[in-house]
């Protein structure tokens, strides 16, 4: 078997290694990279073997990574080297065309929503969070309000802003889905009302799948309203799976009990269907492999997709010096988890929309393919 064929056969392992270790790039600051905000900050989207993944380039492990890329060409192509030896060609995802446009009230579209991975439009509707300003309540990994300080976004994206940007992003860049997350407001609906207004307006303008992400609301009737407004999936993110880690890393959010999350998950699955309710789990915050796998089994059993991603530290957060999990730690979770997801018929490619559908922040879907073959 040639070394290239061997490489392609085991590409889930290579992609996992690259995502865990990061890559070194000369003049990294010249590349367009988000600073602060929710979602995959300080990452760069690269396509390798037809799979697009987010790769850290600023983390301390990236600075010492065995992976290095040559200067990208105008088309974004570059050679990927490991320990100095070229192993394949990769492509950096370039800036989308819609970034050059503005809303009807003059706000640059790139401040309203961003391209994630290669074809996902993503926004944080409320760029503020009730838990953020106080260390006693804030999630230590989160940088949601940092991008406001850099003036790279606006605090509230109105429904018409979102509809206008979605229309252009579909027209000019062919985006395939829209993911709307939000900081948590003080109201008991936890942002569901703002998401409802946003989805209803956007769905009248474009017909791409929409995922909404929020904390579990007080009243589960919001799930039905959101679905009827046009959302095809929902993410309610646990981030950590044990009380031990929840209390230390995200003390405010930990006051919403796991019991309540499970009630909300079950109610949401009756509306959105199996797999179209998902939860982000950040591996590397302190939960063990066994704890994450045990929680994932419970989630899969009720139709919730556990989207396990390696934690990547974000600058200007209390965890900016926290280490990412190593590649073996991730492999030890993603391999058996993918097997369980394949067995449950709930793989990334079966989902309607959302981060688990995009899959770029984790290599979980590439492990699913290994178990499907
Ligand atoms: S998985 Fe979610 S957060 Fe990550 S790049 Fe895709 S859409 Fe963005």
Tab-separated table of C-alpha atoms and ligand atoms in Angstrom:
chain	number	residue	atom	x	y	z
A	1	UNK	CA	0.000	0.000	0.000
A	2	UNK	CA	1.444	3.407	-0.978
A	3	UNK	CA	2.113	5.923	1.755
A	4	UNK	CA	-0.542	8.269	0.274
A	5	UNK	CA	-3.183	5.511	0.413
A	6	UNK	CA	-2.161	4.708	3.957
A	7	UNK	CA	-2.495	8.387	4.806
A	8	UNK	CA	-5.992	8.626	3.309
A	9	UNK	CA	-7.171	5.456	5.055
A	10	UNK	CA	-6.110	6.808	8.404
A	11	UNK	CA	-6.973	10.422	7.804
A	12	UNK	CA	-9.252	10.623	10.869
A	13	UNK	CA	-6.092	10.047	12.933
A	14	UNK	CA	-4.079	12.638	11.024
A	15	UNK	CA	-6.888	15.218	11.234
A	16	UNK	CA	-7.263	14.540	14.962
A	17	UNK	CA	-3.511	15.072	15.426
A	18	UNK	CA	-3.549	18.331	13.446
A	19	UNK	CA	-6.543	19.667	15.368
A	20	UNK	CA	-5.003	18.707	18.706
A	21	UNK	CA	-1.488	19.970	17.987
A	22	UNK	CA	-2.271	22.939	15.743
A	23	UNK	CA	-0.081	24.170	12.916
A	24	UNK	CA	2.720	26.673	12.624
A	25	UNK	CA	2.306	29.378	10.013
A	26	UNK	CA	4.730	32.174	9.231
A	27	UNK	CA	3.070	35.613	9.362
A	28	UNK	CA	-0.026	34.128	10.999
A	29	UNK	CA	-1.251	37.614	11.897
A	30	UNK	CA	-1.695	38.363	8.174
A	31	UNK	CA	-4.407	35.725	7.881
A	32	UNK	CA	-8.007	36.690	8.637
A	33	UNK	CA	-8.697	35.322	12.085
A	34	UNK	CA	-11.457	36.156	14.522
A	35	UNK	CA	-10.334	37.514	17.863
A	36	UNK	CA	-12.720	36.985	20.788
A	37	UNK	CA	-16.396	36.099	20.492
A	38	UNK	CA	-18.250	32.820	20.861
A	39	UNK	CA	-17.374	29.759	18.764
A	40	UNK	CA	-14.048	28.871	17.195
A	41	UNK	CA	-11.897	31.902	17.875
A	42	UNK	CA	-8.190	31.963	17.110
A	43	UNK	CA	-8.673	29.069	14.688
A	44	UNK	CA	-8.242	28.908	10.960
A	45	UNK	CA	-10.407	26.814	8.636
A	46	UNK	CA	-8.409	24.476	6.398
A	47	UNK	CA	-9.539	21.829	3.943
A	48	UNK	CA	-7.543	18.631	3.882
A	49	UNK	CA	-8.629	15.418	2.111
A	50	UNK	CA	-11.999	17.113	1.297
A	51	UNK	CA	-12.699	17.685	4.997
A	52	UNK	CA	-12.705	21.173	6.491
A	53	UNK	CA	-11.567	21.513	10.095
A	54	UNK	CA	-10.791	24.392	12.391
A	55	UNK	CA	-7.139	24.343	13.407
A	56	UNK	CA	-5.541	26.330	16.243
A	57	UNK	CA	-2.631	28.494	15.181
A	58	UNK	CA	-2.066	30.725	18.220
A	59	UNK	CA	-2.161	28.200	21.068
A	60	UNK	CA	1.095	27.301	22.823
A	61	UNK	CA	0.954	23.786	21.372
A	62	UNK	CA	0.614	25.263	17.857
A	63	UNK	CA	3.865	27.161	18.335
A	64	UNK	CA	5.645	23.849	18.994
A	65	UNK	CA	3.600	21.703	16.623
A	66	UNK	CA	5.352	19.230	14.306
A	67	UNK	CA	2.912	20.463	11.618
A	68	UNK	CA	3.877	23.481	9.584
A	69	UNK	CA	2.514	25.039	6.395
A	70	UNK	CA	4.282	26.893	3.649
A	71	UNK	CA	3.103	30.378	2.715
A	72	UNK	CA	-0.340	30.002	1.053
A	73	UNK	CA	-0.702	30.855	-2.658
A	74	UNK	CA	-3.250	33.471	-3.815
A	75	UNK	CA	-5.767	30.614	-4.100
A	76	UNK	CA	-5.060	29.618	-0.475
A	77	UNK	CA	-3.162	26.435	-1.370
A	78	UNK	CA	-0.200	25.442	0.766
A	79	UNK	CA	1.948	22.416	1.503
A	80	UNK	CA	1.481	20.775	4.864
A	81	UNK	CA	4.689	19.483	6.393
A	82	UNK	CA	5.223	17.212	9.352
A	83	UNK	CA	8.652	17.310	10.965
A	84	UNK	CA	9.882	19.196	7.896
A	85	UNK	CA	8.603	16.675	5.324
A	86	UNK	CA	5.745	17.547	2.939
A	87	UNK	CA	2.804	15.192	3.508
A	88	UNK	CA	-0.028	16.725	1.464
A	89	UNK	CA	-1.577	19.901	0.064
A	90	UNK	CA	-4.145	21.864	2.050
A	91	UNK	CA	-6.377	24.820	1.259
A	92	UNK	CA	-7.097	27.780	3.495
A	93	UNK	CA	-10.686	28.968	3.322
A	94	UNK	CA	-10.622	32.518	1.983
A	95	UNK	CA	-12.659	35.553	2.893
A	96	UNK	CA	-16.262	35.312	1.627
A	97	UNK	CA	-17.632	37.861	-0.836
A	98	UNK	CA	-20.472	38.967	1.445
A	99	UNK	CA	-17.949	40.550	3.872
A	100	UNK	CA	-17.632	43.473	1.451
A	101	UNK	CA	-21.342	44.388	1.668
A	102	UNK	CA	-23.281	46.478	4.206
A	103	UNK	CA	-26.749	46.375	5.768
A	104	UNK	CA	-29.472	48.871	4.800
A	105	UNK	CA	-28.465	50.921	7.880
A	106	UNK	CA	-24.767	50.878	7.021
A	107	UNK	CA	-23.317	48.102	9.191
A	108	UNK	CA	-20.632	45.995	7.473
A	109	UNK	CA	-21.947	42.460	7.094
A	110	UNK	CA	-18.771	40.978	8.614
A	111	UNK	CA	-19.749	42.635	11.902
A	112	UNK	CA	-23.165	40.941	11.796
A	113	UNK	CA	-22.316	37.351	10.860
A	114	UNK	CA	-19.207	35.347	9.966
A	115	UNK	CA	-18.329	32.522	7.667
A	116	UNK	CA	-17.461	29.438	9.693
A	117	UNK	CA	-15.707	26.459	8.185
A	118	UNK	CA	-16.259	26.611	4.390
A	119	UNK	CA	-19.999	27.249	4.019
A	120	UNK	CA	-21.647	27.977	7.372
A	121	UNK	CA	-23.016	31.396	8.264
A	122	UNK	CA	-22.823	31.996	12.018
A	123	UNK	CA	-23.794	34.808	14.317
A	124	UNK	CA	-24.009	35.621	18.008
A	125	UNK	CA	-27.246	37.591	18.178
A	126	UNK	CA	-26.668	39.073	21.613
A	127	UNK	CA	-22.953	39.735	22.098
A	128	UNK	CA	-23.482	40.241	25.836
A	129	UNK	CA	-24.228	37.705	28.539
A	130	UNK	CA	-25.757	38.071	31.977
A	131	UNK	CA	-22.972	35.879	33.391
A	132	UNK	CA	-19.956	37.476	31.692
A	133	UNK	CA	-18.873	40.483	33.775
A	134	UNK	CA	-18.626	38.734	37.154
A	135	UNK	CA	-15.882	36.108	37.666
A	136	UNK	CA	-18.181	34.329	40.130
A	137	UNK	CA	-20.597	33.508	37.306
A	138	UNK	CA	-18.722	33.711	34.006
A	139	UNK	CA	-17.680	30.694	31.967
A	140	UNK	CA	-13.891	30.760	32.114
A	141	UNK	CA	-13.386	29.698	28.510
A	142	UNK	CA	-15.664	32.350	27.034
A	143	UNK	CA	-14.694	35.593	25.279
A	144	UNK	CA	-18.148	36.675	24.159
A	145	UNK	CA	-17.794	40.385	24.925
A	146	UNK	CA	-14.151	40.733	23.806
A	147	UNK	CA	-15.046	41.322	20.158
A	148	UNK	CA	-17.163	44.302	21.250
A	149	UNK	CA	-14.002	45.842	22.718
A	150	UNK	CA	-12.213	45.345	19.392
A	151	UNK	CA	-15.239	46.840	17.580
A	152	UNK	CA	-15.409	43.800	15.352
A	153	UNK	CA	-19.103	43.207	15.984
A	154	UNK	CA	-22.263	44.896	17.276
A	155	UNK	CA	-24.014	44.147	20.574
A	156	UNK	CA	-27.376	43.164	19.098
A	157	UNK	CA	-28.025	41.947	15.586
A	158	UNK	CA	-31.593	42.903	14.681
A	159	UNK	CA	-33.748	40.486	12.663
A	160	UNK	CA	-33.491	42.622	9.512
A	161	UNK	CA	-29.663	42.629	9.808
A	162	UNK	CA	-29.673	38.835	9.880
A	163	UNK	CA	-32.101	38.512	6.984
A	164	UNK	CA	-30.065	40.885	4.818
A	165	UNK	CA	-26.757	39.165	5.512
A	166	UNK	CA	-28.248	35.698	5.022
A	167	UNK	CA	-29.667	36.657	1.628
A	168	UNK	CA	-26.306	37.979	0.400
A	169	UNK	CA	-24.295	35.103	1.878
A	170	UNK	CA	-26.516	32.619	0.056
A	171	UNK	CA	-26.396	34.590	-3.203
A	172	UNK	CA	-22.679	35.385	-3.258
A	173	UNK	CA	-21.086	32.530	-1.334
A	174	UNK	CA	-23.576	29.673	-1.402
A	175	UNK	CA	-23.699	29.193	2.362
A	176	UNK	CA	-25.521	26.003	3.250
A	177	UNK	CA	-26.826	26.727	6.754
A	178	UNK	CA	-27.184	29.503	9.324
A	179	UNK	CA	-26.248	28.976	12.970
A	180	UNK	CA	-27.558	31.513	15.460
A	181	UNK	CA	-26.218	31.484	18.981
A	182	UNK	CA	-26.724	34.084	21.678
A	183	UNK	CA	-25.318	35.314	24.931
A	184	UNK	CA	-27.791	34.658	27.720
A	185	UNK	CA	-30.020	37.628	28.587
A	186	UNK	CA	-31.554	38.177	32.037
A	187	UNK	CA	-35.014	37.049	30.916
A	188	UNK	CA	-36.349	33.615	31.885
A	189	UNK	CA	-36.684	32.534	28.230
A	190	UNK	CA	-32.827	32.550	28.124
A	191	UNK	CA	-32.771	34.139	24.678
A	192	UNK	CA	-35.439	31.963	23.043
A	193	UNK	CA	-37.628	34.994	22.267
A	194	UNK	CA	-34.837	36.870	20.478
A	195	UNK	CA	-33.944	33.713	18.557
A	196	UNK	CA	-37.613	33.229	17.629
A	197	UNK	CA	-37.879	36.769	16.186
A	198	UNK	CA	-34.608	36.292	14.303
A	199	UNK	CA	-35.469	32.882	12.834
A	200	UNK	CA	-38.956	34.005	11.788
A	201	UNK	CA	-37.542	36.966	9.839
A	202	UNK	CA	-34.617	35.089	8.264
A	203	UNK	CA	-36.729	32.084	7.221
A	204	UNK	CA	-38.964	34.397	5.168
A	205	UNK	CA	-35.914	35.580	3.224
A	206	UNK	CA	-33.839	32.411	2.637
A	207	UNK	CA	-34.585	28.713	2.651
A	208	UNK	CA	-31.384	27.323	4.180
A	209	UNK	CA	-31.518	25.198	7.373
A	210	UNK	CA	-31.178	27.183	10.609
A	211	UNK	CA	-29.858	26.009	13.962
A	212	UNK	CA	-30.472	27.987	17.131
A	213	UNK	CA	-28.375	27.675	20.276
A	214	UNK	CA	-29.332	28.811	23.791
A	215	UNK	CA	-29.587	27.706	27.399
A	216	UNK	CA	-32.728	25.707	28.240
A	217	UNK	CA	-35.644	28.173	28.445
A	218	UNK	CA	-38.133	28.311	31.324
A	219	UNK	CA	-41.025	27.224	29.142
A	220	UNK	CA	-40.526	24.372	26.679
A	221	UNK	CA	-43.293	25.705	24.410
A	222	UNK	CA	-40.466	27.782	22.890
A	223	UNK	CA	-39.191	24.647	21.126
A	224	UNK	CA	-42.414	24.318	19.163
A	225	UNK	CA	-42.493	28.037	18.353
A	226	UNK	CA	-38.880	27.990	17.179
A	227	UNK	CA	-39.463	24.936	14.995
A	228	UNK	CA	-42.583	26.455	13.452
A	229	UNK	CA	-40.705	29.714	12.835
A	230	UNK	CA	-38.147	27.823	10.728
A	231	UNK	CA	-35.404	26.362	12.966
A	232	UNK	CA	-34.456	22.814	11.990
A	233	UNK	CA	-32.288	22.002	15.003
A	234	UNK	CA	-31.321	23.290	18.430
A	235	UNK	CA	-28.118	23.180	20.465
A	236	UNK	CA	-28.186	23.455	24.254
A	237	UNK	CA	-24.612	23.182	25.360
A	238	UNK	CA	-23.438	21.376	28.477
A	239	UNK	CA	-19.743	22.239	27.842
A	240	UNK	CA	-18.711	20.108	30.875
A	241	UNK	CA	-20.400	16.919	32.052
A	242	UNK	CA	-19.664	16.578	35.775
A	243	UNK	CA	-20.751	18.841	38.638
A	244	UNK	CA	-17.084	19.028	39.667
A	245	UNK	CA	-15.992	20.646	36.400
A	246	UNK	CA	-19.209	22.599	35.843
A	247	UNK	CA	-18.893	24.265	39.255
A	248	UNK	CA	-15.259	25.191	38.816
A	249	UNK	CA	-15.223	26.266	35.149
A	250	UNK	CA	-18.719	27.662	34.617
A	251	UNK	CA	-20.176	28.458	38.031
A	252	UNK	CA	-23.047	30.605	36.746
A	253	UNK	CA	-24.230	28.199	34.098
A	254	UNK	CA	-23.830	25.301	36.553
A	255	UNK	CA	-26.790	26.679	38.524
A	256	UNK	CA	-28.936	25.274	35.708
A	257	UNK	CA	-28.905	21.633	36.816
A	258	UNK	CA	-28.053	18.649	34.633
A	259	UNK	CA	-31.502	17.354	35.546
A	260	UNK	CA	-33.066	20.446	33.987
A	261	UNK	CA	-30.894	20.106	30.876
A	262	UNK	CA	-32.105	16.535	30.462
A	263	UNK	CA	-35.752	17.610	30.824
A	264	UNK	CA	-35.160	20.239	28.161
A	265	UNK	CA	-33.313	17.779	25.887
A	266	UNK	CA	-36.173	15.284	26.052
A	267	UNK	CA	-38.787	17.961	25.336
A	268	UNK	CA	-36.735	19.325	22.436
A	269	UNK	CA	-36.241	15.871	20.851
A	270	UNK	CA	-40.041	15.432	20.666
A	271	UNK	CA	-40.151	18.608	18.530
A	272	UNK	CA	-36.922	18.605	16.498
A	273	UNK	CA	-36.405	14.840	16.270
A	274	UNK	CA	-33.554	12.464	17.042
A	275	UNK	CA	-30.113	14.008	16.466
A	276	UNK	CA	-31.447	17.477	15.758
A	277	UNK	CA	-30.962	18.320	19.395
A	278	UNK	CA	-27.267	18.519	20.188
A	279	UNK	CA	-24.907	19.608	22.888
A	280	UNK	CA	-21.324	20.878	22.772
A	281	UNK	CA	-18.962	19.114	25.165
A	282	UNK	CA	-15.494	20.613	25.608
A	283	UNK	CA	-12.943	17.857	26.229
A	284	UNK	CA	-9.893	18.933	28.202
A	285	UNK	CA	-11.554	21.031	30.903
A	286	UNK	CA	-11.184	18.336	33.573
A	287	UNK	CA	-13.811	15.696	32.795
A	288	UNK	CA	-12.207	12.293	32.262
A	289	UNK	CA	-12.588	10.232	29.079
A	290	UNK	CA	-14.838	7.809	30.970
A	291	UNK	CA	-17.045	10.630	32.290
A	292	UNK	CA	-17.476	12.136	28.826
A	293	UNK	CA	-18.225	8.755	27.257
A	294	UNK	CA	-20.693	7.851	29.989
A	295	UNK	CA	-22.562	11.148	29.550
A	296	UNK	CA	-22.488	10.722	25.770
A	297	UNK	CA	-24.156	7.313	26.050
A	298	UNK	CA	-26.955	8.850	28.151
A	299	UNK	CA	-27.411	11.623	25.599
A	300	UNK	CA	-27.442	9.297	22.595
A	301	UNK	CA	-30.040	7.120	24.357
A	302	UNK	CA	-32.498	10.055	24.394
A	303	UNK	CA	-31.695	11.208	20.841
A	304	UNK	CA	-29.240	14.011	21.659
A	305	UNK	CA	-26.019	14.299	19.620
A	306	UNK	CA	-22.987	14.861	21.892
A	307	UNK	CA	-20.661	17.054	19.848
A	308	UNK	CA	-17.375	16.522	21.665
A	309	UNK	CA	-14.698	19.033	20.681
A	310	UNK	CA	-11.158	19.588	21.959
A	311	UNK	CA	-10.942	22.649	24.179
A	312	UNK	CA	-8.817	25.381	22.596
A	313	UNK	CA	-7.802	28.279	24.838
A	314	UNK	CA	-8.914	31.730	23.763
A	315	UNK	CA	-6.778	34.774	24.450
A	316	UNK	CA	-8.010	37.240	27.085
A	317	UNK	CA	-9.940	34.603	29.009
A	318	UNK	CA	-9.112	33.096	32.444
A	319	UNK	CA	-8.278	29.830	30.644
A	320	UNK	CA	-5.972	31.353	28.028
A	321	UNK	CA	-3.046	29.334	29.398
A	322	UNK	CA	-4.995	26.114	29.957
A	323	UNK	CA	-3.661	23.266	27.817
A	324	UNK	CA	-5.684	21.678	25.051
A	325	UNK	CA	-6.240	17.935	25.440
A	326	UNK	CA	-3.613	15.829	23.737
A	327	UNK	CA	-4.345	13.824	20.602
A	328	UNK	CA	-4.485	10.485	22.416
A	329	UNK	CA	-7.031	11.836	24.902
A	330	UNK	CA	-9.249	12.954	21.984
A	331	UNK	CA	-8.730	9.715	20.063
A	332	UNK	CA	-9.758	7.742	23.157
A	333	UNK	CA	-13.091	9.590	23.231
A	334	UNK	CA	-13.907	10.153	19.560
A	335	UNK	CA	-13.290	6.587	18.380
A	336	UNK	CA	-15.745	4.801	20.736
A	337	UNK	CA	-18.188	7.735	20.617
A	338	UNK	CA	-18.302	7.596	16.806
A	339	UNK	CA	-18.964	3.854	17.021
A	340	UNK	CA	-21.959	4.520	19.332
A	341	UNK	CA	-23.289	7.262	17.024
A	342	UNK	CA	-23.037	5.016	13.950
A	343	UNK	CA	-24.821	2.226	15.825
A	344	UNK	CA	-27.575	4.665	16.867
A	345	UNK	CA	-28.026	5.872	13.256
A	346	UNK	CA	-27.319	9.408	14.393
A	347	UNK	CA	-24.238	10.498	12.477
A	348	UNK	CA	-23.302	14.044	11.491
A	349	UNK	CA	-24.447	13.548	7.885
A	350	UNK	CA	-27.987	12.618	9.028
A	351	UNK	CA	-28.530	15.911	10.878
A	352	UNK	CA	-30.481	18.861	9.480
A	353	UNK	CA	-28.183	21.676	10.612
A	354	UNK	CA	-25.886	22.902	13.355
A	355	UNK	CA	-22.354	22.579	14.634
A	356	UNK	CA	-22.563	18.790	14.686
A	357	UNK	CA	-23.569	18.933	10.998
A	358	UNK	CA	-20.722	21.351	10.167
A	359	UNK	CA	-18.339	19.265	12.243
A	360	UNK	CA	-15.301	21.500	11.736
A	361	UNK	CA	-14.518	22.050	15.424
A	362	UNK	CA	-14.061	18.332	16.045
A	363	UNK	CA	-12.897	15.387	13.969
A	364	UNK	CA	-15.771	13.268	15.296
A	365	UNK	CA	-17.467	12.953	11.895
A	366	UNK	CA	-14.288	11.568	10.310
A	367	UNK	CA	-14.220	8.856	12.996
A	368	UNK	CA	-17.897	8.146	12.151
A	369	UNK	CA	-16.857	7.510	8.539
A	370	UNK	CA	-14.240	5.035	9.705
A	371	UNK	CA	-16.924	3.042	11.549
A	372	UNK	CA	-19.425	3.322	8.681
A	373	UNK	CA	-17.075	1.853	6.047
B	1	LIG	S1	-18.646	23.419	14.347
B	1	LIG	FE1	-19.922	25.228	14.861
B	1	LIG	S2	-18.548	26.660	15.872
B	1	LIG	FE2	-17.289	25.125	14.774
B	1	LIG	S3	-16.870	26.031	12.741
B	1	LIG	FE3	-18.686	24.740	12.531
B	1	LIG	S4	-20.375	26.144	12.863
B	1	LIG	FE4	-18.581	27.171	13.665
